[in-house]
Amino acid sequence: MSSLPARFKLAYKNFVLDIDLQLPSTGVTVLFGSSGSGKTTLLRCIAGLEQASSGYFAINGQCWQDSAKSIFIPTHQRNLGYVFQEANLFPHLSVQGNLQFGLKRQTQQTISATEYAELIALLGIDHLLNRHPDRLSGGEKQRVAIARALLLKPDLLLMDEPLAALDEQRKQEILPYLIQLHQHLSIPVIYVTHARQEVAQLADTLVLMEAGKVLASGNLTELFNRVDLSFAKDKAASSVWQGTLISHETNYHLSCVAIADQQLSLPLINAAIGTPLRIQIYARDVSITLTAPTATSILNILPAVVKAVNPTSNGQCSVHLQVGTQSLLAHITQKSAQQLNLTADLAVYVQIKGTSLLG
Amino acid sequence: MLSPADLETLWLTFKVASLSTFILLLIGTPLAWWLARTPSPAKGFLNALVSLPLVLPPTVLGFYLLILMGPQGALGKLSHFLGLGTLSFTFTGLVIASVLYSMPFVVQPLQTAFNNIAQQTLEAAATLRANPLNTFFSVVLPLSRPGFLTASILGFTHTVGEFGVVLMIGGNIPDKTRVVSVQIYNHVEALEYGQAHWLAACLLGFSFTVLVILYTVLKTPPQIQQLK
């Protein structure tokens, strides 16, 4: 898998962006950080909306910026798609007009009528085409904005907190579309957010930013479970597993999901066998036993190996476990950890009380 | 009734105002765009310069223009060099003066309209493959249509109403520089109140109709306070 080198240096009055990253050329890369961490600025540098004083970015053999060679391709000549926090639809054009805006000017790619129809259907905007933007809900506007960007068949899709301006209900309305897109798109997506839930649902790769610098970057689960990062410590700490739906037990209202060499039972999932699924397991929902529990109501019991035990605050500790090839995080009390005498390399069993399906 | 001479002044006024408004839109659009978007410190200076005719007595503007356009003035020398002859007391001179005199009435509504277009809207256009010029014509212009309507109407009507500047640089030459406002003055001087009434009523009717259109058709009518 090739990667996209992104190097940018940019200084403002009270802020310096200094980035040297290898972005993956597939999947969703989430730039995560608090406001002011520079994630949006980095995205704007990649798009050319901001010109970094020193920078390098290339994709598919095309150099978009190389300050060493004084190359800076203006935004309108870059084959990208950009989705803003506000949908930014043109108010004087209908939905159709907005969708056509880029297509009329696009010279590098062509989209077939079938692809066009498919994308419109995927984003559920086929019934809105003749409306004007002021007659759309926030969620609908954002879906049109996403379609407008994707119709251009960009080499790269950049999304700047596309859900941040929406209320909770609209977010839940649009997230399924994003998750579907995630499965359909073959181009790399760079997604900026400060919402942890969106990270868990969408990210393949996570780039953690702070004060204009990259704090950590890597695979989502890896970063979620890393001891030195805040993810593993707070109440929302969780592990995210990528699996496949393998069978249904309709009489029990359960579905079975395989995650590499492991299997989990989940409440019945309304999807076809073979569907890829993403499952989130909160650290607070994982308990540990030394021997295989026999008489228990908990369905999901898996053998595991302790990798590390780290005390956090308030008498709690986070236990990093290896379950087959997957890593898993458990939050238990320090007292329990002591009583069980948990140390690295100890073979244990984990009981997973609850899982949530991320789509 | 209106005499043929009166009709002539009406026609001349219409010509001066239309031509000035047309030139003002050509010059004012890029100027207003620059003023609306630039972070340059020269912006304040230029804004003040454009707005000067709002506060300056027309006679002052007219006086300086008279000197500038005269044989010894910079503009006068330029026009001679270009073989255009003297500008003062000519139709051309009148149009140049009108353009300067009505400049703020065109530039300010345009500037307001351009200011109201979010930077992000322009950026969205750029991410949709539109180059800056393209963005201007396909996004900025349609979104500023009310601003252009206001600017055209105010520019036109303000030019129709000019008097002091005309008198200073245009004088009172029939068919060349004698506009309606000057003709009314002539009638009053000659105690032809009846004639003056007819012309004055024409201007009153015209101005009122235009303003009624402006305030009823446009959703956001211009505030004169805001202009001044």
Coordinates of C-alpha atoms in Angstrom, one line a residue:
Chain A
M1 CA 0.0 0.0 0.0
S2 CA 1.5 3.3 -1.1
S3 CA 1.1 6.3 1.1
L4 CA 0.6 10.0 0.6
P5 CA 3.4 12.2 2.0
A6 CA 2.1 15.4 3.6
R7 CA 4.5 17.9 4.9
F8 CA 3.4 21.4 5.8
K9 CA 4.9 24.3 7.8
L10 CA 2.8 27.3 8.4
A11 CA 3.1 30.1 11.0
Y12 CA 0.4 32.4 12.1
K13 CA 0.5 35.0 14.9
N14 CA -0.2 32.6 17.7
F15 CA -0.1 29.3 16.0
V16 CA 2.4 27.1 14.1
L17 CA 1.5 24.1 12.0
D18 CA 4.3 21.7 11.6
I19 CA 3.3 18.4 10.1
D20 CA 5.2 15.5 8.5
L21 CA 2.9 12.6 7.8
Q22 CA 2.4 9.6 5.6
L23 CA -1.3 9.4 5.0
P24 CA -2.7 6.1 3.9
S25 CA -3.9 6.0 0.3
T26 CA -7.0 4.0 1.2
G27 CA -9.7 4.1 3.8
V28 CA -10.7 6.9 6.1
T29 CA -8.1 8.8 8.0
V30 CA -9.5 10.9 10.8
L31 CA -7.7 14.0 12.0
F32 CA -8.7 14.2 15.6
G33 CA -7.9 16.9 18.1
S34 CA -9.4 19.8 20.1
S35 CA -10.2 23.1 18.4
G36 CA -7.1 25.0 17.7
S37 CA -5.0 21.8 17.2
G38 CA -4.6 22.6 13.5
K39 CA -6.6 19.8 12.0
T40 CA -8.7 22.0 9.8
T41 CA -5.6 24.1 8.8
L42 CA -3.9 20.9 7.8
L43 CA -6.9 19.9 5.7
R44 CA -7.0 23.4 4.1
C45 CA -3.3 23.1 3.3
I46 CA -3.9 19.8 1.5
A47 CA -6.7 21.4 -0.5
G48 CA -4.7 24.5 -1.3
L49 CA -7.2 26.8 0.4
E50 CA -4.3 27.8 2.7
Q51 CA -0.8 28.1 1.3
A52 CA 1.8 26.7 3.6
S53 CA 5.0 28.6 3.4
S54 CA 6.8 25.3 3.2
G55 CA 5.0 22.2 2.1
Y56 CA 4.8 19.1 0.0
F57 CA 1.9 17.0 -1.1
A58 CA 1.4 14.6 -4.0
I59 CA -1.2 12.1 -4.9
N60 CA -1.4 9.6 -7.8
G61 CA 1.8 10.9 -9.2
Q62 CA 0.5 14.5 -9.3
C63 CA 2.3 17.0 -7.2
W64 CA -0.1 19.6 -5.6
Q65 CA 2.5 21.5 -3.7
D66 CA 6.3 21.4 -3.6
S67 CA 7.6 24.6 -2.2
A68 CA 11.2 23.4 -2.8
K69 CA 10.3 23.6 -6.6
S70 CA 7.9 26.5 -6.2
I71 CA 5.0 24.3 -7.3
F72 CA 1.6 25.3 -6.0
I73 CA -1.4 24.0 -7.9
P74 CA -4.4 26.3 -7.1
T75 CA -7.4 24.6 -5.5
H76 CA -9.6 24.6 -8.6
Q77 CA -7.0 22.6 -10.5
R78 CA -6.7 19.9 -7.9
N79 CA -8.9 16.8 -8.4
L80 CA -10.3 16.8 -4.9
G81 CA -13.6 16.8 -3.2
Y82 CA -14.2 19.0 -0.2
V83 CA -17.0 19.0 2.3
F84 CA -17.3 21.9 4.6
Q85 CA -18.8 22.1 8.1
E86 CA -21.6 24.2 6.7
A87 CA -22.9 22.6 3.5
N88 CA -22.0 25.8 1.5
L89 CA -24.5 25.1 -1.2
F90 CA -25.0 27.9 -3.7
P91 CA -28.3 29.5 -2.7
H92 CA -29.0 30.8 -6.2
L93 CA -29.0 27.3 -7.6
S94 CA -31.3 24.3 -7.2
V95 CA -29.9 21.0 -5.8
Q96 CA -29.5 19.9 -9.4
G97 CA -27.7 23.1 -10.3
N98 CA -25.4 22.6 -7.3
L99 CA -24.6 19.1 -8.4
Q100 CA -24.0 20.2 -11.9
F101 CA -21.8 23.2 -10.9
G102 CA -18.6 21.1 -10.6
L103 CA -19.5 18.7 -13.3
K104 CA -19.8 21.5 -15.9
R105 CA -16.2 22.6 -15.1
Q106 CA -14.7 19.2 -14.6
T107 CA -12.4 18.2 -17.4
Q108 CA -10.3 15.3 -16.0
Q109 CA -13.0 12.8 -15.2
T110 CA -16.3 11.8 -16.5
I111 CA -19.1 10.2 -14.6
S112 CA -21.5 7.8 -16.3
A113 CA -25.3 8.2 -16.0
T114 CA -25.4 5.0 -14.0
E115 CA -22.7 6.1 -11.6
Y116 CA -24.5 9.4 -11.2
A117 CA -27.8 7.8 -10.4
E118 CA -26.1 5.4 -8.0
L119 CA -24.5 8.1 -6.0
I120 CA -27.7 10.2 -5.8
A121 CA -29.5 7.1 -4.6
L122 CA -26.8 6.2 -2.1
L123 CA -27.0 9.6 -0.5
G124 CA -30.8 9.5 -0.7
I125 CA -31.2 12.9 -2.4
D126 CA -33.1 11.7 -5.6
H127 CA -36.3 13.3 -4.5
L128 CA -34.6 16.7 -3.7
L129 CA -33.1 17.5 -7.1
N130 CA -35.5 20.3 -8.0
R131 CA -35.5 22.0 -4.6
H132 CA -33.6 25.1 -3.6
P133 CA -31.1 24.9 -0.7
D134 CA -33.3 27.0 1.6
R135 CA -36.0 24.3 1.4
L136 CA -33.6 21.6 2.7
S137 CA -32.9 20.4 6.2
G138 CA -29.4 20.6 7.6
G139 CA -28.8 16.9 7.0
E140 CA -30.2 17.1 3.5
K141 CA -27.9 20.0 2.6
Q142 CA -24.9 18.1 3.8
R143 CA -25.8 15.0 1.8
V144 CA -26.1 17.2 -1.3
A145 CA -22.8 18.8 -0.5
I146 CA -21.2 15.3 -0.2
A147 CA -22.8 14.2 -3.5
R148 CA -21.6 17.4 -5.2
A149 CA -18.0 16.7 -4.2
L150 CA -18.1 13.0 -5.1
L151 CA -19.7 13.4 -8.5
L152 CA -16.3 14.9 -9.6
K153 CA -14.7 11.5 -9.0
P154 CA -12.0 13.1 -6.9
D155 CA -8.7 11.5 -6.1
L156 CA -9.1 12.5 -2.5
L157 CA -12.1 13.4 -0.4
L158 CA -11.5 16.0 2.3
M159 CA -14.2 16.4 5.0
D160 CA -14.1 19.2 7.6
E161 CA -16.3 18.3 10.5
P162 CA -19.3 17.6 8.2
L163 CA -21.5 16.7 11.1
A164 CA -20.5 19.4 13.6
A165 CA -23.2 21.9 12.5
L166 CA -26.0 19.4 12.8
D167 CA -28.1 18.5 15.8
E168 CA -27.9 15.0 17.3
Q169 CA -30.9 13.7 15.4
R170 CA -29.5 14.9 12.0
K171 CA -26.1 13.4 12.9
Q172 CA -27.7 10.0 13.4
E173 CA -29.6 10.6 10.1
I174 CA -26.5 11.2 8.1
L175 CA -24.0 8.8 9.8
P176 CA -25.4 5.7 8.1
Y177 CA -24.7 7.4 4.7
L178 CA -21.2 8.1 5.7
I179 CA -20.6 4.5 6.9
Q180 CA -22.0 3.3 3.6
L181 CA -19.8 5.6 1.6
H182 CA -16.9 4.3 3.6
Q183 CA -17.6 0.9 2.3
H184 CA -18.2 2.0 -1.3
L185 CA -15.4 4.5 -1.8
S186 CA -12.0 3.4 -3.1
I187 CA -10.4 6.8 -2.7
P188 CA -8.7 8.0 0.4
V189 CA -10.8 10.2 2.7
I190 CA -9.4 12.6 5.2
Y191 CA -12.0 13.5 7.8
V192 CA -11.6 16.1 10.5
T193 CA -13.6 15.9 13.7
H194 CA -13.4 16.4 17.4
A195 CA -16.2 13.9 18.1
R196 CA -15.0 10.6 19.5
Q197 CA -18.0 8.7 18.3
E198 CA -17.3 9.7 14.7
V199 CA -13.8 8.5 15.1
A200 CA -15.0 5.1 16.4
Q201 CA -17.5 4.8 13.6
L202 CA -15.5 6.0 10.6
A203 CA -11.8 5.9 11.2
D204 CA -9.4 3.3 9.8
T205 CA -6.4 5.4 10.6
L206 CA -6.3 8.0 13.3
V207 CA -4.1 11.1 13.4
L208 CA -4.1 12.7 16.8
M209 CA -3.2 16.4 16.7
E210 CA -2.3 18.9 19.3
A211 CA -1.1 22.5 19.0
G212 CA -0.2 22.2 15.4
K213 CA 1.7 19.0 15.7
V214 CA 0.9 15.3 15.3
L215 CA 0.8 13.7 18.7
A216 CA 0.3 10.1 17.4
S217 CA -0.9 8.4 14.3
G218 CA -1.7 4.9 13.4
N219 CA -4.3 2.2 13.3
L220 CA -7.5 3.1 15.1
T221 CA -7.6 0.3 17.6
E222 CA -3.9 0.6 18.3
L223 CA -4.3 4.2 19.2
F224 CA -7.5 3.8 21.1
N225 CA -5.7 1.3 23.4
R226 CA -2.4 3.1 23.7
V227 CA -1.4 3.7 27.3
D228 CA 0.2 7.0 26.9
L229 CA -2.9 8.6 25.1
S230 CA -6.0 9.9 26.8
F231 CA -8.3 7.5 24.9
A232 CA -7.4 4.5 27.1
K233 CA -7.9 6.4 30.3
D234 CA -11.3 8.1 30.4
K235 CA -14.8 6.6 30.9
A236 CA -15.5 6.3 27.2
A237 CA -12.4 4.2 26.6
S238 CA -13.1 1.4 24.2
S239 CA -11.8 -1.0 21.7
V240 CA -13.0 -1.1 18.1
W241 CA -13.0 -4.5 16.3
Q242 CA -13.6 -5.0 12.6
G243 CA -15.5 -8.2 11.8
T244 CA -17.9 -10.0 9.5
L245 CA -21.4 -11.2 10.1
I246 CA -21.3 -15.0 9.8
S247 CA -24.6 -16.4 11.1
H248 CA -28.0 -15.6 12.7
E249 CA -29.6 -17.4 15.6
T250 CA -33.1 -16.1 14.9
N251 CA -34.8 -18.1 17.6
Y252 CA -32.6 -16.4 20.2
H253 CA -32.6 -13.1 18.4
L254 CA -28.8 -13.2 18.1
S255 CA -26.2 -12.8 15.4
C256 CA -22.7 -14.2 15.3
V257 CA -19.8 -12.0 14.2
A258 CA -16.3 -13.2 13.4
I259 CA -13.4 -11.0 14.3
A260 CA -10.3 -12.7 12.9
D261 CA -10.1 -15.9 15.0
Q262 CA -12.7 -14.8 17.5
Q263 CA -16.5 -14.9 17.5
L264 CA -19.0 -12.8 19.3
S265 CA -22.7 -13.0 19.8
L266 CA -24.6 -9.8 19.3
P267 CA -28.3 -8.9 19.4
L268 CA -29.8 -9.8 16.0
I269 CA -28.3 -7.7 13.2
N270 CA -30.5 -6.9 10.3
A271 CA -27.9 -7.5 7.6
A272 CA -26.9 -10.2 5.2
I273 CA -24.3 -12.8 6.0
G274 CA -20.9 -11.7 5.0
T275 CA -21.6 -8.0 5.8
P276 CA -18.5 -6.3 7.2
L277 CA -19.2 -4.8 10.7
R278 CA -17.5 -2.6 13.1
I279 CA -18.0 -3.3 16.8
Q280 CA -17.2 -1.2 19.8
I281 CA -16.5 -2.7 23.2
Y282 CA -16.3 -0.2 26.0
A283 CA -13.6 -0.9 28.5
R284 CA -16.1 -0.6 31.4
D285 CA -18.1 -3.5 29.9
V286 CA -15.2 -5.9 30.0
S287 CA -14.5 -8.0 33.2
I288 CA -11.7 -10.5 33.8
T289 CA -11.7 -14.0 35.4
L290 CA -8.7 -16.3 36.0
T291 CA -10.6 -19.5 35.1
A292 CA -13.1 -20.1 32.4
P293 CA -16.5 -19.2 33.9
T294 CA -19.0 -21.9 33.5
A295 CA -22.2 -20.8 35.2
T296 CA -22.6 -17.3 33.9
S297 CA -25.3 -15.4 32.0
I298 CA -22.7 -13.6 29.9
L299 CA -22.5 -15.0 26.4
N300 CA -19.2 -13.6 25.2
I301 CA -16.3 -15.2 27.0
L302 CA -12.9 -15.2 25.3
P303 CA -9.5 -16.4 26.3
A304 CA -7.0 -13.6 26.6
V305 CA -3.5 -12.7 27.7
V306 CA -2.7 -9.7 29.9
K307 CA -0.3 -7.3 28.2
A308 CA -0.1 -4.5 30.7
V309 CA -1.9 -3.2 33.8
N310 CA -1.9 0.6 34.3
P311 CA -3.5 2.3 37.3
T312 CA -5.5 5.3 36.3
S313 CA -7.3 7.6 38.7
N314 CA -9.9 6.9 41.4
G315 CA -8.9 3.4 42.2
Q316 CA -9.4 2.2 38.7
C317 CA -6.9 0.6 36.4
S318 CA -6.8 -0.1 32.7
V319 CA -5.8 -3.5 31.6
H320 CA -4.5 -4.1 28.1
L321 CA -5.3 -7.5 26.8
Q322 CA -4.6 -9.6 23.7
V323 CA -7.5 -11.6 22.5
G324 CA -6.2 -13.8 19.7
T325 CA -4.9 -11.2 17.2
Q326 CA -7.1 -8.4 18.6
S327 CA -6.2 -6.0 21.4
L328 CA -8.8 -5.3 24.0
L329 CA -9.0 -2.8 26.8
A330 CA -10.7 -3.4 30.2
H331 CA -11.3 -1.0 33.0
I332 CA -11.5 -2.7 36.4
T333 CA -10.8 -1.5 40.0
Q334 CA -7.3 -1.6 41.4
K335 CA -8.6 -3.8 44.2
S336 CA -9.7 -6.5 41.6
A337 CA -6.5 -6.2 39.8
Q338 CA -4.6 -6.9 43.0
Q339 CA -6.8 -9.7 44.1
L340 CA -6.5 -11.4 40.8
N341 CA -2.8 -10.6 40.8
L342 CA -2.9 -9.5 37.2
T343 CA 0.6 -9.2 35.6
A344 CA 1.8 -9.2 32.1
D345 CA 1.6 -12.5 30.2
L346 CA -1.0 -14.0 32.6
A347 CA -3.6 -16.1 30.7
V348 CA -7.1 -15.0 31.7
Y349 CA -10.7 -15.0 30.4
V350 CA -12.5 -11.8 29.5
Q351 CA -16.3 -11.5 29.8
I352 CA -17.8 -8.9 27.5
K353 CA -21.1 -7.7 29.0
G354 CA -22.1 -5.5 26.1
T355 CA -21.1 -4.5 22.7
S356 CA -22.3 -1.8 20.4
L357 CA -22.5 -2.1 16.7
L358 CA -21.0 0.8 14.8
G359 CA -22.2 -0.2 11.4
Chain B
M1 CA -46.2 72.3 -21.2
L2 CA -42.6 71.2 -21.8
S3 CA -40.9 73.2 -24.6
P4 CA -38.6 71.5 -27.1
A5 CA -35.7 73.1 -25.2
D6 CA -37.0 71.4 -22.0
L7 CA -37.3 68.1 -23.8
E8 CA -33.7 68.5 -25.0
T9 CA -32.5 68.9 -21.4
L10 CA -34.4 65.8 -20.4
W11 CA -32.8 63.8 -23.1
L12 CA -29.4 65.1 -22.3
T13 CA -29.9 64.3 -18.6
F14 CA -30.9 60.8 -19.5
K15 CA -27.8 60.4 -21.7
V16 CA -25.4 61.7 -19.0
A17 CA -27.0 59.6 -16.3
S18 CA -27.1 56.3 -18.4
L19 CA -23.5 56.7 -19.6
S20 CA -22.2 57.6 -16.2
T21 CA -24.0 54.6 -14.6
F22 CA -22.6 52.3 -17.2
I23 CA -19.1 53.5 -16.7
L24 CA -19.5 53.5 -12.9
L25 CA -20.6 49.8 -13.0
L26 CA -17.6 49.0 -15.1
I27 CA -15.1 50.8 -12.8
G28 CA -17.1 50.3 -9.5
T29 CA -17.4 46.5 -9.7
P30 CA -13.7 45.7 -9.6
L31 CA -13.1 48.5 -7.2
A32 CA -15.9 47.4 -4.8
W33 CA -14.7 43.8 -5.0
W34 CA -11.2 44.8 -4.2
L35 CA -12.4 47.0 -1.3
A36 CA -14.6 44.2 0.0
R37 CA -11.8 41.5 -0.1
T38 CA -8.5 43.2 0.5
P39 CA -6.7 43.1 3.8
S40 CA -4.5 46.0 2.4
P41 CA -4.1 49.0 4.7
A42 CA -4.7 51.2 1.7
K43 CA -8.3 50.2 1.9
G44 CA -9.3 52.8 4.5
F45 CA -7.7 55.5 2.4
L46 CA -9.4 54.5 -0.8
N47 CA -12.7 54.1 1.0
A48 CA -12.5 57.6 2.2
L49 CA -11.6 58.9 -1.2
V50 CA -14.5 57.1 -2.9
S51 CA -16.9 58.5 -0.2
L52 CA -15.7 62.1 -0.4
P53 CA -18.5 63.2 -2.7
L54 CA -21.0 62.2 0.0
V55 CA -19.8 65.0 2.3
L56 CA -18.1 67.5 0.0
P57 CA -20.2 70.4 -1.3
P58 CA -20.7 69.8 -5.1
T59 CA -19.2 73.2 -5.8
V60 CA -15.9 72.2 -4.2
L61 CA -15.7 69.0 -6.3
G62 CA -16.7 71.0 -9.3
F63 CA -14.1 73.7 -8.6
Y64 CA -11.3 71.2 -8.4
L65 CA -12.5 69.4 -11.5
L66 CA -12.7 72.7 -13.4
I67 CA -9.0 73.4 -12.5
L68 CA -7.9 69.8 -13.3
M69 CA -9.7 69.8 -16.6
G70 CA -8.6 73.3 -17.6
P71 CA -5.7 73.9 -20.1
Q72 CA -3.2 74.1 -17.2
G73 CA -4.7 71.1 -15.2
A74 CA -3.4 67.5 -15.3
L75 CA -6.5 66.2 -17.0
G76 CA -6.6 69.1 -19.4
K77 CA -3.1 68.5 -20.5
L78 CA -3.8 64.8 -20.9
S79 CA -6.9 65.4 -23.0
H80 CA -5.0 67.8 -25.1
F81 CA -2.2 65.3 -25.5
L82 CA -4.7 62.7 -26.6
G83 CA -6.2 65.2 -29.0
L84 CA -9.5 65.4 -27.2
G85 CA -9.3 69.2 -26.6
T86 CA -10.5 70.8 -23.4
L87 CA -12.9 68.8 -21.3
S88 CA -14.5 71.5 -19.3
F89 CA -17.8 72.8 -20.7
T90 CA -18.2 69.6 -22.8
F91 CA -20.4 66.6 -22.6
T92 CA -17.4 64.3 -21.9
G93 CA -16.3 66.6 -19.1
L94 CA -19.8 66.4 -17.6
V95 CA -19.7 62.6 -17.7
I96 CA -16.3 62.4 -16.0
A97 CA -17.6 64.7 -13.3
S98 CA -20.7 62.7 -12.9
V99 CA -18.8 59.5 -12.5
L100 CA -16.7 60.9 -9.7
Y101 CA -19.7 62.6 -8.1
S102 CA -21.9 59.4 -8.1
M103 CA -19.1 57.0 -7.3
P104 CA -20.0 56.3 -3.7
F105 CA -23.6 55.6 -4.6
V106 CA -22.5 52.7 -6.9
V107 CA -19.4 51.5 -5.0
Q108 CA -21.0 51.3 -1.6
P109 CA -24.0 49.1 -2.4
L110 CA -21.8 46.8 -4.4
Q111 CA -19.3 46.6 -1.6
T112 CA -22.0 45.8 0.9
A113 CA -23.3 43.0 -1.5
F114 CA -19.8 41.6 -1.9
N115 CA -19.2 41.7 1.8
N116 CA -22.2 39.6 2.4
I117 CA -20.8 36.7 0.3
A118 CA -19.1 34.3 2.7
Q119 CA -15.5 33.5 2.0
Q120 CA -16.5 29.8 2.3
T121 CA -18.9 30.1 -0.6
L122 CA -16.0 31.2 -2.8
E123 CA -13.8 28.4 -1.5
A124 CA -16.6 25.9 -2.2
A125 CA -16.6 27.1 -5.8
A126 CA -12.8 26.7 -6.0
T127 CA -13.1 23.1 -4.7
L128 CA -15.7 22.6 -7.5
R129 CA -13.1 23.5 -10.2
A130 CA -14.2 27.1 -10.7
N131 CA -11.3 29.5 -11.3
P132 CA -11.5 32.9 -9.6
L133 CA -13.0 34.7 -12.7
N134 CA -15.4 31.9 -13.2
T135 CA -16.4 32.1 -9.5
F136 CA -17.0 35.8 -9.9
F137 CA -19.4 35.4 -12.8
S138 CA -21.2 32.3 -11.8
V139 CA -21.4 32.8 -8.0
V140 CA -20.6 36.4 -7.0
L141 CA -22.6 38.2 -9.7
P142 CA -25.9 36.2 -9.3
L143 CA -25.7 36.5 -5.5
S144 CA -25.1 40.2 -5.7
R145 CA -28.0 41.0 -8.1
P146 CA -29.9 43.1 -5.5
G147 CA -26.7 45.1 -4.9
F148 CA -26.2 45.8 -8.6
L149 CA -29.8 46.9 -8.9
T150 CA -29.5 49.3 -6.0
A151 CA -26.1 50.6 -7.3
S152 CA -27.5 51.2 -10.8
I153 CA -30.6 53.0 -9.5
L154 CA -28.8 55.1 -7.0
G155 CA -26.0 55.9 -9.4
F156 CA -28.5 56.9 -12.1
T157 CA -30.8 59.0 -9.9
H158 CA -28.0 60.7 -8.1
T159 CA -26.5 61.8 -11.4
V160 CA -29.9 63.1 -12.6
G161 CA -30.0 65.2 -9.5
E162 CA -26.6 66.8 -9.8
F163 CA -26.5 70.6 -10.1
G164 CA -23.6 72.2 -8.4
V165 CA -20.9 70.2 -10.2
V166 CA -22.6 70.7 -13.6
L167 CA -22.8 74.4 -13.1
M168 CA -19.1 74.6 -12.1
I169 CA -17.6 72.5 -14.9
G170 CA -20.4 72.2 -17.5
G171 CA -21.9 75.6 -17.5
N172 CA -25.2 76.0 -19.2
I173 CA -24.6 75.2 -22.9
P174 CA -27.8 74.0 -24.6
D175 CA -27.6 70.5 -26.0
K176 CA -24.2 70.0 -24.5
T177 CA -24.2 70.5 -20.8
R178 CA -27.6 71.9 -20.0
V179 CA -29.3 69.2 -17.9
V180 CA -32.7 69.3 -16.3
S181 CA -31.6 70.7 -12.9
V182 CA -29.9 73.6 -14.6
Q183 CA -32.9 74.2 -16.9
I184 CA -35.2 74.5 -13.8
Y185 CA -32.8 77.0 -12.4
N186 CA -32.9 79.0 -15.7
H187 CA -36.6 79.0 -15.7
V188 CA -36.8 80.2 -12.1
E189 CA -34.2 82.9 -12.9
A190 CA -36.4 84.1 -15.8
L191 CA -39.5 83.9 -13.6
E192 CA -41.0 81.2 -15.8
Y193 CA -42.5 79.4 -12.9
G194 CA -44.9 77.4 -15.0
Q195 CA -42.1 75.9 -17.1
A196 CA -40.1 75.2 -13.9
H197 CA -43.2 73.4 -12.4
W198 CA -43.4 71.1 -15.3
L199 CA -39.8 70.0 -15.2
A200 CA -39.6 69.9 -11.4
A201 CA -42.7 67.7 -11.4
C202 CA -41.0 65.4 -13.9
L203 CA -38.0 64.9 -11.7
L204 CA -40.1 64.5 -8.6
G205 CA -42.3 61.9 -10.2
F206 CA -39.2 60.1 -11.6
S207 CA -37.3 60.1 -8.3
F208 CA -40.3 59.0 -6.3
T209 CA -41.2 56.1 -8.7
V210 CA -37.7 54.9 -8.7
L211 CA -37.5 54.9 -4.9
V212 CA -40.9 53.1 -4.6
I213 CA -39.5 50.4 -6.9
L214 CA -36.4 50.2 -4.9
Y215 CA -38.2 49.9 -1.6
T216 CA -40.9 47.5 -2.7
V217 CA -39.1 45.2 -5.1
L218 CA -35.9 44.7 -3.2
K219 CA -36.0 42.7 0.0
T220 CA -33.2 44.6 1.5
P221 CA -33.7 48.3 0.5
P222 CA -30.6 50.5 0.8
Q223 CA -30.5 52.7 3.9
I224 CA -29.5 56.2 3.1
Q225 CA -28.1 56.5 6.6
Q226 CA -25.9 53.6 5.9
L227 CA -24.8 55.1 2.7
K228 CA -23.8 58.4 4.2

